[in-house]
Amino acid sequence: MTKIIDGKLISKQIKDEVREETRILEEKGIRLTLAVVQVGEDPASTVYVRNKQKACEYTGIASVKIAMPAETTQKELLSKVRELNEDSSINGILVQLPLPKGLDANEVIRAISPLKDVDGFHPQSVGALSIGLPGFKSCTPAGIIELIKRSGIETEGRECVIVGRSNIVGKPMAMMMIRENATVTVAHSRTVDLPAVCRRADILITAVGRAKMFNREYVKPGAAVIDCGMNRDENGKLCGDVDYEDVFPVASAITPVPGGVGPMTVAMLMKNCLDSARIQGIV
Ligand code: NDP
């Protein structure tokens, strides 16, 4: 029987755990605050920002939205980030990506204090992850680790193939799976015979961004399949990188899209906001 990994349920469990922890902090007089900076009015970004604020409300974390016009200059944005770095009432800083054309996201990420980098994108956070030091972890891969662990999927000594090598999903995912003692292969657009490489996997993680690209030809019978993709199919319907209907009968466990990896990202952002208290030495 194929197990459907329920990201909605697991993300709720995590948010409930965060809520309990923030309640305990509040009893000690500590209220955590996340600052979310949105530049411009990209409708998808507005939805993402609203979802993050809703999750803050649910978990007992205060949130402040800083809306800046699309014409904001790099200098103005960097100055806002520095102001938030200095503001002791702010525990986490998130600059919603993508930024409007002409703004350099990498420079903005580097400007965020590593102590408040709740997205986990700062080079210091990435470096800490790669050498096993404490720090903020990129939310989507950290959420996948939770999905795997809480679904009882064994990682130690098992073959994990990750398709995609982006800085926010593929690469940190590989670091995290190494820490979980998996044997890790990272595949990408230049990989030769991708189906054969993927069929080695006991755990296949796809983070490519191509609708329904992975059919059962890519999946070893009994593999766990984790689908990061958020794409639109030919009818405009949300779908993953995996052809769910085709792969479902051969996989031992699989994440649906929507309702798999997606909800985990915001839940892990809340977890990172909670961790900011420890990283900043407040608790
Ligand atoms: P990127 O576009 O940054 O990276 C895509 C990766 O896939 C690249 O490494 C690329 O290889 C590889 N790739 C592209 N085409 C192929 C191919 N035909 N065969 C093998 N590899 C290929 O994407 P992201 O990592 O940012 O996102 C990946 C997916 O995950 C997207 O659908 C995105 O929407 C989704 N996503 C979902 C999140 C969530 O919260 N659920 C959060 C973040 C992302 P190369 O490096 O060689 O170009």
Tab-separated table of C-alpha atoms and ligand atoms in Angstrom, residues 140 163-166 168-169 188-190 194 207-210 213 228-231 241 261-262 265, ligand 1:
chain	number	residue	atom	x	y	z
A	140	THR	CA	11.854	23.837	2.112
A	163	VAL	CA	17.220	16.184	-8.783
A	164	GLY	CA	17.963	19.922	-8.806
A	165	ARG	CA	20.929	21.849	-7.416
A	166	SER	CA	19.509	25.266	-6.582
A	168	ILE	CA	17.462	27.180	-1.851
A	169	VAL	CA	16.376	23.548	-2.376
A	188	HIS	CA	20.730	18.211	-12.633
A	189	SER	CA	20.170	19.233	-16.231
A	190	ARG	CA	23.554	17.898	-17.365
A	194	LEU	CA	18.648	10.668	-15.533
A	207	ALA	CA	13.180	19.933	-7.228
A	208	VAL	CA	13.233	20.788	-10.903
A	209	GLY	CA	10.165	22.859	-11.816
A	210	ARG	CA	8.906	20.773	-14.778
A	213	MET	CA	8.382	15.103	-15.757
A	228	CYS	CA	9.075	19.738	-4.433
A	229	GLY	CA	7.791	21.020	-7.740
A	230	MET	CA	5.069	23.642	-7.917
A	231	ASN	CA	4.034	23.832	-11.543
A	241	ASP	CA	7.465	17.497	-10.987
A	261	VAL	CA	6.045	19.765	0.523
A	262	GLY	CA	4.287	23.118	-0.055
A	265	THR	CA	7.944	25.628	3.945
B	1	NDP	P1	15.636	26.265	-9.934
B	1	NDP	O1	15.081	26.633	-11.266
B	1	NDP	O2	16.490	27.235	-9.198
B	1	NDP	O3	16.476	24.910	-10.102
B	1	NDP	C1	15.999	23.857	-10.892
B	1	NDP	C2	17.019	22.748	-10.903
B	1	NDP	O4	16.501	21.702	-11.711
B	1	NDP	C3	18.374	23.152	-11.509
B	1	NDP	O5	19.418	22.642	-10.722
B	1	NDP	C4	18.355	22.518	-12.890
B	1	NDP	O6	19.610	22.056	-13.335
B	1	NDP	C5	17.468	21.305	-12.661
B	1	NDP	N1	16.810	20.915	-13.911
B	1	NDP	C6	16.078	21.696	-14.741
B	1	NDP	N2	15.635	20.973	-15.788
B	1	NDP	C7	16.112	19.713	-15.604
B	1	NDP	C8	16.000	18.514	-16.363
B	1	NDP	N3	15.320	18.452	-17.497
B	1	NDP	N4	16.623	17.422	-15.881
B	1	NDP	C9	17.311	17.461	-14.723
B	1	NDP	N5	17.440	18.571	-13.969
B	1	NDP	C10	16.851	19.683	-14.408
B	1	NDP	O7	14.384	25.817	-9.075
B	1	NDP	P2	14.148	25.741	-7.473
B	1	NDP	O8	15.105	24.824	-6.836
B	1	NDP	O9	13.988	27.115	-6.941
B	1	NDP	O10	12.681	25.093	-7.468
B	1	NDP	C11	12.436	23.805	-8.006
B	1	NDP	C12	10.951	23.528	-7.932
B	1	NDP	O11	10.553	23.534	-6.589
B	1	NDP	C13	10.071	24.583	-8.631
B	1	NDP	O12	8.933	23.942	-9.173
B	1	NDP	C14	9.654	25.490	-7.503
B	1	NDP	O13	8.423	26.135	-7.774
B	1	NDP	C15	9.519	24.494	-6.383
B	1	NDP	N6	9.693	25.072	-5.059
B	1	NDP	C16	8.750	24.783	-4.145
B	1	NDP	C17	8.839	25.284	-2.884
B	1	NDP	C18	7.781	24.921	-1.900
B	1	NDP	O14	7.593	25.618	-0.930
B	1	NDP	N7	7.097	23.814	-2.115
B	1	NDP	C19	9.934	26.188	-2.473
B	1	NDP	C20	10.937	26.355	-3.484
B	1	NDP	C21	10.802	25.822	-4.737
B	1	NDP	P3	20.861	23.047	-13.679
B	1	NDP	O15	21.392	23.481	-12.356
B	1	NDP	O16	21.786	22.185	-14.441
B	1	NDP	O17	20.271	24.168	-14.474
